[in-house]
Amino acid sequence: MHGACGIVPPELDRALVSNEYSTFVPKNGLCLEFLACFSHTSHFQKTCFHASVGVVIEKMIFNLDAWLKHRFYLPPLKEQERIVRILAAADRAIARTENLIDAKGRLKEGLAERLLTGRCRLLGTKPEKWRHVRLADIATIIVSGVDKKSKSAEAEIRLCNYTDIYYKDRIGLDCEFMIATASAAEIENYSLRKGDVIITKDSETPDDIAKPAVVIEDMPGVLCGYHLAILRPQKVHGPFLSQLLRLSRIRHEFYRVANGVTRYGLGRHAIASLLLKLPSQEEQLRIAAVLGCLDRNVELLQTKLTALREIKRGLMQRLFTDSTSEVRLAGEENRNAS
């Protein structure tokens, strides 16, 4: 990245630096950690860009002499140190939340692998044998052909597209869908219902084939779009089926039967023929509830992480203002006056 900066860590002390990089040693009055934080602001990045020559950003040449002539407004050293402490606290909160998300994700992955294969049974579960079934025996497979085009003779609908499924595990009315149109027959056949499991039928990479998402409520007026397929449960609990289809073994099986070289696609027969192993309906409900709870816990942590990052961005915007009169922290002016 053009204009990227970083502090040299202790383990790289005395290391040689490529002549494509510039090395700075702070003088008295400048906190090194403050400079590291300041280098991540948009204002600092803009000064690097304006002091560079070239058309393509990857090949721009940095004019160090021109950049050194640019004036920066810096607060006193003590205030620089206070700013660093505030941003360091924000970074620690972000890092702790990221670690929690990672830990919860690994816990969920390990527990799902045991519960969804029958290797581990929940307390109080009846010792019933799991049965082998084909996907077509437990769900109706509906391959959508609804495109993004709008026609004046058709009714306006909201369209659930590939990216809506790719980035979410659960779909509800609160999701933002694009506006399109559809015929009466398409509205009848492809409207989403509570418990439906939608999978990505086509993909440019094999790892993205058959990524599932469960519909958590009836969604009148929301249709399944092109490149997706609806698995409408008949003899299986939808949320359980969605969790089951996330297993790496199942995803690999879908990839194995997909057609294509540079682009992969699943035909109706390939989807219908998938072999699964299911517990009783009661056990499906219990397993889905446990794993769903973990999913929602991770979602809450991700929401918190997004909020923390927004808070840090807001702090940086306020603390790294060009005018020193605007970056004073509470109480700083009073102490200076005294």
Coordinates of C-alpha atoms in Angstrom, one line a residue, residues 63 89 294:
N63 CA 9.2 12.3 -3.5
A89 CA -7.1 0.9 24.8
L294 CA -23.5 -20.3 19.2

